[in-house]
Coordinates of C-alpha atoms in Angstrom, one line a residue:
Chain O
M1 CA 92.8 -17.2 38.6
R2 CA 93.8 -14.3 39.2
I3 CA 94.5 -11.4 36.1
L4 CA 96.1 -8.7 35.8
V5 CA 95.4 -6.4 32.2
T6 CA 97.0 -2.8 31.8
L7 CA 96.0 -0.2 30.0
K8 CA 97.0 2.8 28.7
V9 CA 94.7 6.0 28.2
V10 CA 95.9 7.6 24.7
P11 CA 95.1 10.8 22.1
D12 CA 92.4 9.7 19.7
L13 CA 95.8 10.5 16.8
D14 CA 92.8 9.0 14.0
L15 CA 91.4 12.3 14.5
L16 CA 94.2 14.1 13.9
R17 CA 95.8 12.3 10.8
D18 CA 95.4 15.3 8.5
K19 CA 96.9 17.7 10.6
K20 CA 100.6 19.5 10.8
W21 CA 101.4 19.0 14.5
T22 CA 103.1 22.2 16.7
I23 CA 105.4 20.7 18.9
K24 CA 106.8 22.5 22.1
N25 CA 109.7 21.0 24.0
N26 CA 109.3 18.0 22.3
V27 CA 105.5 17.5 23.0
P28 CA 102.9 18.0 20.3
V29 CA 100.5 20.6 21.8
E30 CA 97.2 18.9 19.8
T31 CA 97.4 15.8 21.0
A32 CA 96.3 17.8 24.8
Y33 CA 92.7 18.7 23.8
V34 CA 92.4 15.5 21.8
K35 CA 89.7 13.3 23.2
R36 CA 90.9 10.1 24.8
V37 CA 90.3 6.7 23.8
I38 CA 91.6 3.2 25.7
N39 CA 94.6 2.0 23.3
T40 CA 93.2 -0.2 20.8
Y41 CA 95.7 -3.4 21.4
D42 CA 95.1 -2.8 25.4
E43 CA 90.9 -2.6 24.1
S44 CA 91.6 -6.4 23.4
A45 CA 93.7 -7.4 25.9
L46 CA 90.7 -6.0 27.7
E47 CA 87.7 -7.8 25.7
L48 CA 89.7 -11.0 25.5
A49 CA 90.2 -11.0 29.5
L50 CA 86.1 -11.0 29.7
K51 CA 86.2 -13.2 26.9
M52 CA 88.2 -15.8 28.8
A53 CA 86.2 -14.9 32.6
D54 CA 82.7 -15.3 30.5
R55 CA 84.2 -18.8 29.3
R56 CA 85.0 -20.3 32.7
K57 CA 81.9 -18.7 34.6
K58 CA 80.2 -21.7 32.8
I59 CA 82.5 -24.1 33.9
G60 CA 82.0 -23.4 37.2
L61 CA 85.6 -21.7 37.8
E62 CA 85.9 -18.5 39.2
T63 CA 88.5 -16.0 37.8
E64 CA 89.5 -12.5 39.2
L65 CA 89.8 -9.2 37.3
F66 CA 91.9 -6.5 38.2
A67 CA 92.9 -3.8 35.6
L68 CA 95.7 -1.5 36.1
T69 CA 96.9 2.0 34.4
I70 CA 99.7 4.5 34.6
G71 CA 98.8 8.2 34.1
E72 CA 96.2 11.1 34.0
S73 CA 93.6 11.2 35.8
Y74 CA 91.4 10.8 32.4
A75 CA 92.3 7.3 33.4
A76 CA 89.7 7.5 36.4
L77 CA 86.4 7.3 33.7
F78 CA 87.6 4.6 31.5
L79 CA 88.6 2.1 35.1
K80 CA 84.4 2.5 35.6
K81 CA 83.9 2.0 32.2
L82 CA 86.0 -1.8 33.1
L83 CA 84.1 -1.6 36.7
A84 CA 80.9 -2.0 34.9
L85 CA 81.7 -4.6 32.4
G86 CA 82.5 -7.2 35.5
F87 CA 86.1 -6.0 36.7
N88 CA 86.8 -6.8 40.4
Q89 CA 89.4 -3.9 40.9
T90 CA 90.7 -1.1 39.0
Y91 CA 94.3 0.5 39.8
W92 CA 94.7 3.9 39.2
V93 CA 98.8 4.9 39.3
N94 CA 98.4 8.7 39.4
S95 CA 101.5 10.0 38.1
D96 CA 102.1 13.1 36.0
L97 CA 105.5 11.5 34.5
D98 CA 105.6 11.7 31.0
L99 CA 106.1 8.0 30.4
R100 CA 105.4 8.8 26.7
F101 CA 108.9 7.1 25.2
N102 CA 110.2 5.7 29.2
P103 CA 109.2 2.4 28.3
E104 CA 111.6 1.0 30.6
A105 CA 110.0 3.0 33.9
A106 CA 106.2 2.2 32.2
A107 CA 107.2 -1.6 32.7
S108 CA 109.6 -0.8 36.2
I109 CA 106.3 0.6 37.5
I110 CA 103.8 -2.4 36.4
T111 CA 106.8 -5.3 37.6
S112 CA 106.2 -3.5 41.1
F113 CA 102.2 -3.3 41.3
V114 CA 102.3 -7.2 40.0
L115 CA 105.4 -8.3 43.0
N116 CA 103.3 -6.3 45.5
Y117 CA 99.8 -6.4 44.7
G118 CA 99.8 -10.1 43.5
P119 CA 100.3 -13.0 43.4
F120 CA 98.3 -13.3 39.7
D121 CA 98.5 -16.1 37.5
L122 CA 98.1 -13.8 33.9
L123 CA 99.7 -10.9 33.3
I124 CA 97.4 -9.0 29.7
M125 CA 99.4 -6.4 28.0
G126 CA 98.9 -4.6 24.3
M127 CA 101.5 -5.4 22.2
Q128 CA 102.0 -1.4 21.5
S129 CA 100.2 2.4 22.1
S130 CA 99.7 4.5 19.8
D131 CA 101.3 7.5 20.9
G132 CA 105.0 6.3 22.2
D133 CA 104.5 3.7 19.5
N134 CA 107.8 1.9 21.8
A135 CA 106.0 -1.6 21.4
R136 CA 108.4 -2.4 24.2
T137 CA 106.6 -2.4 27.8
A138 CA 105.4 -5.8 27.4
L139 CA 108.5 -7.3 26.4
L140 CA 110.8 -5.0 29.5
T141 CA 108.0 -6.2 32.0
T142 CA 108.5 -9.9 30.9
E143 CA 112.4 -9.4 31.5
E144 CA 111.6 -7.8 34.6
L145 CA 109.3 -10.0 35.7
A146 CA 111.2 -13.3 34.3
W147 CA 107.9 -14.2 33.5
P148 CA 107.6 -16.7 30.2
C149 CA 105.9 -14.1 27.4
I150 CA 103.9 -15.1 24.2
T151 CA 103.6 -12.1 21.8
G152 CA 100.7 -11.5 19.4
V153 CA 98.0 -13.2 21.2
T154 CA 94.6 -13.2 19.5
K155 CA 93.0 -16.0 21.8
F156 CA 93.2 -17.5 24.9
Y157 CA 91.5 -19.7 27.5
S158 CA 92.4 -21.8 30.5
D159 CA 89.9 -24.5 31.3
Q160 CA 92.3 -26.5 33.8
A161 CA 94.5 -24.6 36.8
D162 CA 97.9 -23.3 36.5
L163 CA 98.0 -24.4 32.6
V164 CA 96.3 -21.1 29.7
A165 CA 95.8 -22.5 26.0
V166 CA 96.8 -19.8 23.7
E167 CA 96.7 -18.8 19.5
N168 CA 98.9 -16.3 18.6
L169 CA 100.6 -14.9 15.0
S170 CA 103.7 -15.1 14.8
D171 CA 106.4 -14.9 11.5
Q172 CA 106.3 -18.4 11.1
G173 CA 102.2 -19.2 11.1
S174 CA 99.7 -19.2 13.7
I175 CA 101.1 -21.3 16.6
E176 CA 98.6 -23.0 19.1
Q177 CA 100.1 -23.3 22.8
T178 CA 99.7 -24.5 26.3
I179 CA 101.8 -22.1 28.6
R180 CA 102.4 -22.7 32.1
T181 CA 101.4 -19.4 34.5
P182 CA 102.4 -16.9 35.3
C183 CA 103.2 -15.9 32.1
I184 CA 102.4 -12.8 29.9
L185 CA 100.5 -12.5 27.0
A186 CA 101.2 -9.2 24.7
V187 CA 98.0 -8.8 22.5
G188 CA 97.8 -8.5 19.2
N189 CA 95.4 -7.8 16.3
A190 CA 93.0 -10.8 17.9
P191 CA 90.0 -11.1 15.6
G192 CA 86.5 -10.2 17.7
S193 CA 87.8 -8.0 20.1
L194 CA 86.4 -4.5 20.2
L195 CA 85.6 -3.9 23.6
R196 CA 81.7 -4.7 24.2
V197 CA 79.4 -1.7 26.1
P198 CA 77.9 -2.0 29.4
T199 CA 74.6 -2.3 30.4
L200 CA 73.0 1.3 32.3
K201 CA 72.2 -0.8 35.0
A202 CA 75.9 -1.7 35.2
I203 CA 77.0 1.8 35.2
K204 CA 75.0 2.7 37.9
K205 CA 76.4 -0.1 39.4
A206 CA 80.1 0.2 39.0
A207 CA 79.3 4.1 40.5
E208 CA 79.3 3.4 43.2
K209 CA 82.5 1.5 44.0
D210 CA 85.9 2.8 43.9
I211 CA 89.5 3.3 41.8
N212 CA 92.0 2.2 43.9
I213 CA 94.5 4.9 43.6
L214 CA 98.3 4.5 43.8
A215 CA 101.0 6.6 44.2
P216 CA 104.5 5.9 42.1
E217 CA 105.9 6.4 45.9
E218 CA 103.8 3.7 47.5
L219 CA 105.3 1.3 44.7
N220 CA 108.8 2.4 45.5
A221 CA 109.3 4.1 41.8
R222 CA 110.3 7.3 42.9
P223 CA 110.3 9.8 39.4
E224 CA 113.8 10.6 40.3
D225 CA 114.5 7.3 39.5
L226 CA 111.9 6.6 37.2
L227 CA 113.7 9.5 34.4
L228 CA 116.6 7.8 34.6
K229 CA 115.8 4.5 33.4
S230 CA 115.0 5.2 30.2
T231 CA 117.7 3.8 27.5
A232 CA 116.8 5.7 24.9
R233 CA 116.5 9.3 24.9
L234 CA 113.9 11.4 23.1
Q235 CA 116.1 13.9 21.4
A236 CA 113.9 15.8 18.7
L237 CA 110.2 15.6 17.1
E238 CA 109.5 16.3 13.8
N239 CA 106.6 16.2 11.2
V240 CA 106.3 13.6 8.9
E241 CA 106.0 15.4 5.1
N242 CA 103.0 14.1 3.1
I243 CA 104.1 14.5 0.0
R244 CA 101.0 13.1 -2.1
E245 CA 98.4 16.5 -3.6
G246 CA 95.3 14.4 -3.4
I247 CA 93.8 15.5 -6.7
A248 CA 90.4 15.2 -7.7
I249 CA 88.8 13.0 -10.2
E250 CA 85.3 14.9 -11.1
G251 CA 82.5 14.0 -12.9
A252 CA 79.0 14.5 -13.3
S253 CA 78.8 10.2 -12.1
A254 CA 79.9 8.0 -10.5
E255 CA 80.1 5.7 -13.6
E256 CA 82.0 9.1 -15.5
K257 CA 84.4 9.7 -13.2
A258 CA 85.4 5.8 -12.7
Q259 CA 85.6 6.0 -16.9
L260 CA 88.4 9.1 -16.3
L261 CA 89.4 7.0 -14.1
Y262 CA 90.6 3.7 -15.6
K263 CA 91.4 6.2 -18.8
Y264 CA 94.0 7.5 -17.9
H265 CA 95.1 6.1 -14.5
L266 CA 93.7 2.4 -13.8
K267 CA 94.1 0.8 -18.2
G268 CA 96.7 -1.7 -18.9
W269 CA 96.2 -2.4 -15.0
L270 CA 93.2 -3.8 -14.1
S271 CA 92.1 -7.0 -16.2
G272 CA 88.8 -7.5 -16.0
K273 CA 88.5 -11.3 -16.3
Chain B
M1 CA 133.1 -1.4 16.4
K2 CA 131.1 -5.3 15.9
C3 CA 127.8 -5.7 14.9
T4 CA 125.5 -8.5 14.1
V5 CA 122.0 -9.0 12.2
I6 CA 120.4 -11.7 13.6
I7 CA 117.9 -12.9 11.2
N8 CA 115.1 -15.8 12.0
A9 CA 115.3 -18.2 9.0
C10 CA 112.3 -21.0 9.9
S11 CA 110.1 -17.3 9.0
P12 CA 109.5 -17.8 5.3
A13 CA 110.0 -14.3 4.7
F14 CA 113.2 -14.8 6.1
L15 CA 115.6 -14.2 3.0
S16 CA 113.4 -11.0 2.1
R17 CA 114.3 -9.6 5.7
A18 CA 117.9 -10.5 5.7
E19 CA 118.2 -8.7 2.3
E20 CA 116.5 -5.3 4.0
A21 CA 118.8 -5.7 7.0
A22 CA 122.0 -6.1 4.5
S23 CA 120.9 -3.3 3.2
F24 CA 120.2 -1.3 6.2
L25 CA 123.8 -2.1 6.8
Q26 CA 124.6 -1.1 3.5
A27 CA 123.2 2.1 3.7
H28 CA 124.5 2.7 7.4
R29 CA 128.1 1.4 7.9
S30 CA 129.9 4.8 8.5
A31 CA 127.5 5.1 11.5
I32 CA 127.8 1.5 12.3
G33 CA 132.1 2.5 12.1
G34 CA 133.2 -0.9 10.9
S35 CA 135.0 -1.7 8.3
K36 CA 133.7 -4.4 5.9
A37 CA 135.3 -7.7 7.4
E38 CA 134.2 -6.7 10.9
A39 CA 130.6 -4.8 9.7
G40 CA 127.8 -7.7 8.7
E41 CA 127.5 -10.9 10.7
A42 CA 124.6 -13.1 10.1
I43 CA 123.4 -15.1 13.4
V44 CA 120.6 -17.2 11.6
F45 CA 118.5 -19.7 13.8
Y46 CA 116.6 -22.0 11.2
A47 CA 115.3 -25.4 11.5
G48 CA 115.8 -27.9 9.4
D49 CA 118.3 -29.1 7.2
N50 CA 116.2 -28.5 3.9
I51 CA 117.0 -24.6 4.0
K52 CA 120.0 -24.9 5.0
E53 CA 122.2 -24.3 1.7
T54 CA 119.2 -22.4 0.8
I55 CA 120.6 -19.6 3.8
I56 CA 124.3 -20.1 3.3
S57 CA 124.1 -19.4 -0.9
S58 CA 121.6 -16.8 -0.7
L59 CA 122.0 -14.8 2.3
P60 CA 123.8 -11.8 1.5
F61 CA 126.5 -11.6 4.5
R62 CA 129.9 -12.7 4.6
V63 CA 129.9 -14.5 8.4
I64 CA 126.8 -16.4 8.3
H65 CA 126.8 -18.2 12.0
L66 CA 124.4 -21.3 11.6
V67 CA 122.0 -22.0 14.4
K68 CA 120.1 -25.5 14.3
I69 CA 117.4 -25.6 16.2
K70 CA 114.2 -27.8 16.7
H71 CA 111.4 -25.0 16.3
Y72 CA 110.9 -21.1 16.5
Q73 CA 110.3 -20.7 20.2
P74 CA 111.5 -17.1 21.3
E75 CA 112.3 -18.3 25.0
L76 CA 114.2 -21.1 24.0
V77 CA 115.5 -18.2 21.2
L78 CA 116.3 -15.8 23.3
D79 CA 118.9 -17.9 26.0
I80 CA 120.5 -19.8 23.4
L81 CA 121.0 -16.3 21.8
T82 CA 121.9 -15.3 25.3
E83 CA 124.8 -17.8 25.3
L84 CA 126.0 -17.7 22.3
E85 CA 126.6 -13.7 23.2
K86 CA 127.7 -13.9 26.4
T87 CA 131.3 -14.0 26.4
E88 CA 131.9 -11.5 23.3
P89 CA 129.2 -9.4 22.7
A90 CA 128.5 -7.3 19.5
D91 CA 128.4 -3.1 19.9
T92 CA 125.3 -3.4 17.8
Y93 CA 122.9 -5.3 17.0
I94 CA 119.9 -5.9 14.0
F95 CA 117.0 -7.3 14.0
P96 CA 114.7 -7.4 10.9
G97 CA 111.5 -6.0 11.3
D98 CA 109.3 -8.2 12.0
L99 CA 107.5 -10.4 15.3
S100 CA 110.4 -12.2 16.9
G101 CA 113.1 -9.2 15.1
N102 CA 110.7 -6.8 17.4
E103 CA 110.8 -9.4 20.6
L104 CA 114.3 -10.4 20.4
A105 CA 115.5 -6.3 20.2
V106 CA 114.2 -5.6 22.9
R107 CA 114.5 -8.3 25.8
F108 CA 117.6 -9.3 24.4
A109 CA 118.8 -5.7 24.8
R110 CA 117.2 -6.0 28.4
R111 CA 119.6 -8.9 29.4
F112 CA 122.4 -7.3 28.0
K113 CA 121.9 -3.8 29.8
G114 CA 122.5 -2.5 26.4
S115 CA 119.5 0.3 24.8
S116 CA 116.8 -0.6 22.1
L117 CA 114.3 0.3 19.8
V118 CA 111.9 -1.1 17.8
A119 CA 111.5 0.1 14.1
V120 CA 113.9 1.6 13.4
E121 CA 113.8 3.9 9.5
K122 CA 117.4 5.3 10.0
I123 CA 120.4 5.7 12.5
E124 CA 122.9 9.2 12.7
T125 CA 125.9 9.9 14.5
S126 CA 126.1 13.2 16.4
A127 CA 128.9 13.8 18.8
G128 CA 129.4 9.9 19.2
K129 CA 125.9 9.2 20.0
L130 CA 124.1 7.1 18.0
K131 CA 121.1 8.1 17.6
G132 CA 117.8 5.7 16.1
I133 CA 115.0 8.1 14.3
K134 CA 112.0 6.0 13.9
K135 CA 107.3 7.0 13.5
V136 CA 106.2 8.5 16.7
Y137 CA 102.7 9.0 17.5
S138 CA 101.3 6.2 15.1
G139 CA 103.4 8.0 12.3
N140 CA 102.5 11.0 12.6
L141 CA 106.0 12.0 13.8
R142 CA 109.1 11.3 13.7
G143 CA 111.3 11.0 16.6
S144 CA 115.3 11.1 17.0
F145 CA 116.2 8.7 19.8
I146 CA 119.6 8.7 21.5
F147 CA 120.9 5.3 22.5
L148 CA 122.5 6.0 26.2
A149 CA 124.0 2.1 26.9
K150 CA 125.4 -0.8 24.9
P151 CA 124.5 -3.3 23.2
Y152 CA 122.2 -1.0 20.5
C153 CA 119.9 -3.0 19.7
F154 CA 117.1 -2.2 17.4
S155 CA 114.4 -3.3 15.6
L156 CA 114.4 -2.2 11.8
A157 CA 110.7 -0.6 9.9
K158 CA 109.0 -3.0 7.7
G159 CA 109.1 -2.1 3.7
M160 CA 112.6 -1.3 4.0
N161 CA 115.0 -1.0 0.6
R162 CA 116.1 -4.8 0.0
L163 CA 120.0 -5.5 -1.2
N164 CA 120.0 -8.5 -4.1
A165 CA 123.4 -8.5 -4.3
A166 CA 125.1 -11.9 -4.4
I167 CA 128.0 -12.9 -2.0
P168 CA 130.6 -15.7 -3.6
E169 CA 130.3 -19.2 -1.2
E170 CA 134.2 -19.4 -0.9
Q171 CA 133.8 -15.5 0.6
K172 CA 131.7 -16.6 3.1
T173 CA 132.7 -18.2 5.6
I174 CA 130.2 -20.5 8.0
S175 CA 130.1 -21.8 11.1
C176 CA 127.5 -24.1 12.3
H177 CA 125.9 -25.0 16.4
D178 CA 123.0 -27.2 16.7
Y179 CA 120.8 -26.6 19.5
S180 CA 118.4 -28.6 17.9
G181 CA 118.2 -31.2 21.1
K182 CA 117.5 -28.3 23.6
P183 CA 115.0 -29.2 25.5
E184 CA 111.8 -26.9 25.4
H185 CA 111.1 -24.1 27.9
P186 CA 110.0 -25.4 30.9
S187 CA 107.0 -22.7 30.5
I188 CA 105.3 -24.9 27.3
A189 CA 103.6 -27.5 28.2
E190 CA 102.1 -28.0 24.8
Y191 CA 103.6 -26.0 20.8
R192 CA 102.4 -26.6 18.4
E193 CA 102.6 -24.7 14.3
T194 CA 99.2 -25.3 12.9
R195 CA 99.5 -22.4 10.0
S196 CA 102.5 -21.8 7.8
P197 CA 100.2 -19.3 6.7
Q198 CA 101.1 -15.8 4.9
E199 CA 100.1 -16.5 1.5
D200 CA 98.0 -14.2 1.0
E201 CA 100.0 -11.9 2.2
A202 CA 103.5 -12.8 0.4
R203 CA 100.9 -12.8 -2.8
L204 CA 99.8 -9.0 -1.1
E205 CA 103.3 -7.5 -0.1
S206 CA 104.3 -8.7 -4.5
A207 CA 100.9 -7.3 -6.0
N208 CA 101.3 -5.1 -8.6
I209 CA 97.7 -3.3 -8.0
V210 CA 95.7 -3.9 -4.2
L211 CA 92.7 -3.1 -3.5
A212 CA 92.6 -1.8 -0.2
V213 CA 89.1 -2.0 1.8
G214 CA 88.1 -0.5 5.0
R215 CA 86.1 -0.6 7.7
G216 CA 83.1 1.7 5.1
A217 CA 82.7 -2.1 3.6
G218 CA 80.1 -2.9 6.6
S219 CA 80.7 -6.4 6.5
G220 CA 82.0 -9.9 6.1
K221 CA 79.5 -10.8 3.0
E222 CA 80.7 -7.3 1.3
I223 CA 84.1 -8.2 1.5
S224 CA 84.6 -11.7 0.5
R225 CA 82.8 -10.0 -2.7
L226 CA 85.5 -7.6 -2.7
I227 CA 87.9 -10.3 -3.6
D228 CA 85.9 -12.5 -6.1
I229 CA 86.2 -8.6 -7.1
A230 CA 90.2 -8.3 -6.9
R231 CA 90.7 -11.3 -8.0
E232 CA 89.0 -10.3 -11.8
L233 CA 90.8 -7.6 -11.9
G234 CA 94.0 -8.6 -11.5
A235 CA 94.4 -6.9 -8.3
E236 CA 94.6 -8.2 -4.1
L237 CA 93.0 -7.0 -2.0
G238 CA 94.0 -5.7 1.6
V239 CA 92.4 -4.5 4.4
S240 CA 92.3 -2.2 7.8
R241 CA 92.7 -3.4 11.0
P242 CA 89.4 -2.6 12.3
V243 CA 87.9 -5.9 8.7
V244 CA 90.1 -8.2 10.9
L245 CA 89.6 -7.0 14.0
N246 CA 85.3 -7.4 12.9
A247 CA 86.7 -10.9 11.9
W248 CA 85.0 -9.8 8.3
A249 CA 88.7 -11.1 7.3
P250 CA 91.5 -13.3 7.5
M251 CA 94.6 -11.7 9.3
D252 CA 96.7 -12.7 6.1
R253 CA 95.0 -9.3 4.4
L254 CA 96.1 -6.8 7.1
I255 CA 98.3 -3.9 5.4
G256 CA 99.2 -1.7 8.3
A257 CA 102.1 -0.8 10.7
S258 CA 101.3 -4.1 12.4
G259 CA 99.8 -6.0 8.9
S260 CA 101.7 -6.0 5.5
V261 CA 103.6 -3.0 4.2
I262 CA 103.0 -2.9 0.4
S263 CA 104.5 -0.9 -2.4
P264 CA 102.1 -1.7 -5.0
E265 CA 102.3 0.2 -8.9
I266 CA 98.7 1.7 -7.8
C267 CA 96.6 1.4 -4.3
L268 CA 92.9 1.8 -4.5
T269 CA 91.1 2.4 -1.5
L270 CA 88.0 2.0 -0.9
A271 CA 86.0 3.0 1.9
V272 CA 89.5 3.7 3.9
S273 CA 89.7 6.3 6.0
G274 CA 93.1 6.5 6.5
S275 CA 94.2 6.2 9.8
P276 CA 97.9 6.5 10.5
P277 CA 98.9 2.7 11.5
F278 CA 96.8 2.0 8.3
Y279 CA 98.7 4.9 5.8
Y280 CA 102.0 3.5 7.2
G281 CA 100.9 0.0 5.5
I282 CA 100.3 1.6 2.1
E283 CA 102.5 4.8 2.2
K284 CA 105.4 3.3 -0.3
S285 CA 102.3 2.9 -2.7
K286 CA 103.6 4.7 -6.0
K287 CA 99.5 5.8 -6.5
I288 CA 97.5 6.3 -4.3
I289 CA 94.4 6.2 -5.3
A290 CA 91.2 6.5 -3.4
V291 CA 87.6 6.5 -3.2
N292 CA 85.4 7.7 -0.7
N293 CA 82.3 9.8 0.1
D294 CA 83.7 12.2 2.9
D295 CA 85.5 14.3 1.2
N296 CA 87.0 14.9 5.4
A297 CA 88.1 11.4 5.1
P298 CA 92.5 11.7 6.3
I299 CA 93.1 9.9 2.9
I300 CA 91.5 12.1 1.0
K301 CA 94.7 14.2 1.8
A302 CA 96.9 11.5 1.7
A303 CA 96.6 10.0 -1.3
D304 CA 97.4 11.2 -5.2
L305 CA 94.1 11.1 -6.7
V306 CA 91.1 11.2 -5.0
I307 CA 87.5 10.4 -5.6
I308 CA 84.4 11.4 -3.9
E309 CA 81.9 8.5 -4.3
D310 CA 80.1 5.6 -2.9
Y311 CA 82.6 3.3 -3.6
K312 CA 80.1 0.6 -4.5
K313 CA 79.5 2.4 -7.4
V314 CA 82.7 3.0 -8.6
I315 CA 83.9 -0.5 -8.3
K316 CA 81.2 -2.1 -10.2
A317 CA 82.0 0.6 -13.0
L318 CA 85.1 -0.2 -12.9
L319 CA 84.3 -4.1 -13.3
E320 CA 82.1 -3.1 -15.9
I321 CA 84.5 -1.2 -18.0
A322 CA 87.1 -3.3 -17.5
R323 CA 85.0 -6.6 -18.9
E324 CA 84.2 -3.9 -21.3
E325 CA 88.2 -4.0 -22.6
N326 CA 88.8 -8.0 -22.0
D327 CA 86.3 -9.0 -24.6
K328 CA 87.6 -6.7 -27.6

């Protein structure tokens, strides 16, 4: 079974939570200097793919894992890590185009990759990334490829050819379904999906492996066409104002602070029974 | 301008989502640009006749198209919606801010060569163009986007205001479509809804006091202890995403952009760092009180009141005080 996982390398926005951002040309200046991480939903997608490969290996089934990322040069470091974790091939589409608010373009590149470098049985994606907050790339890719899609995925495995058992959360509750491949799984809040850490030995071994680097043109994705794909164009960015005051409750001990909190703010609200 | 709202009545929370959509419509009627009669049609997917009367009597829309299905399977629903709308699509489609709304908004727009946005807070018109405004960069910034192609399809942000205005049934126009016999989508080999959940989620969304606990709690055992304490204090317990990813608490208790958006009188956060997606889930609370021993945690600047302390000591003291008060 051939599985493709897409990932996006993003600035760690948790580090900027209490900052007032400077915006220039509709791009926040600060994020360029912030350390990079794998987008959290994509991290879950990668870990669930590894878990699935582990399970298949135990019952003697082969799995080939592929990873694809688009964008900045930081990506290479993360792709090396994935090689160390057991991914067979990693691909970096080297593009300096700003696709943060152009999920249509991202979906078009991913679709072209799937069609040109496939066949793949499964395409696993995160549901949303933290910088664009678009939550559209996986859904647009599903329409481009005309593959079925399951969103909110929390767990999946495949012990039989052409079929994947999937658990996901929906508005109706938890759903267990078996879906025919090829299909797209958009991973949501999946318990137990923090990405594992490679061993030192695996890291050294992966250092010798190459990352496949592609130019967008190799996927028939001309920059001028990609920019035209957006259907909702960003016009302006502004800061979100924080109206809370952050007044500290002072006291000599935790007990004293708790007394003050209770007396002035919680009395009448807590039941104590 | 024709505007249609799409509702998934297979979701237990459908009425709240419909009231949010109706309130949004009312607040943005001039931007959507329709008369009362034109704006505010709803297409409602439902399964099971027992819910039909509730939909007709409770939904705050004047024109309701009821679509009966076997169960809410997105591929199937999308195909039905495409079929229903292909001859005379609306100019604007509004979807609720739930999982099905987000998915349908994007995929339906793509099928009709329109434009889509997810989690829109408001819309405006400027120079004849419709703009959607929504949070980006994990809630740190707000972006305005111009919709470039009709139909304009968007889902709403979570936790929007609700319109609770009953419309008499005799003023409603109802049409019925039965797709319950339509075969399962060919990609699905087996489909089973295993848990009709969200009891915790529903309790969280209606609670007056919520204890919100973060990764700093450290273990599933501690979360279980805090659930008991919350119960004793008459509060509900919600958690941040890392707690769920560590499998210390079930998904129903998740607060944040991808979980519940709560609006209690008081939200007491314990060992929560205050990452933007989490804060999104509590920012509608009337009062936010943060207890954290790290005075550099982002939540400290985003709360009304803060206590810099080990939360375990504070919660122990609060529990003792509440018990004493209760015994009086």
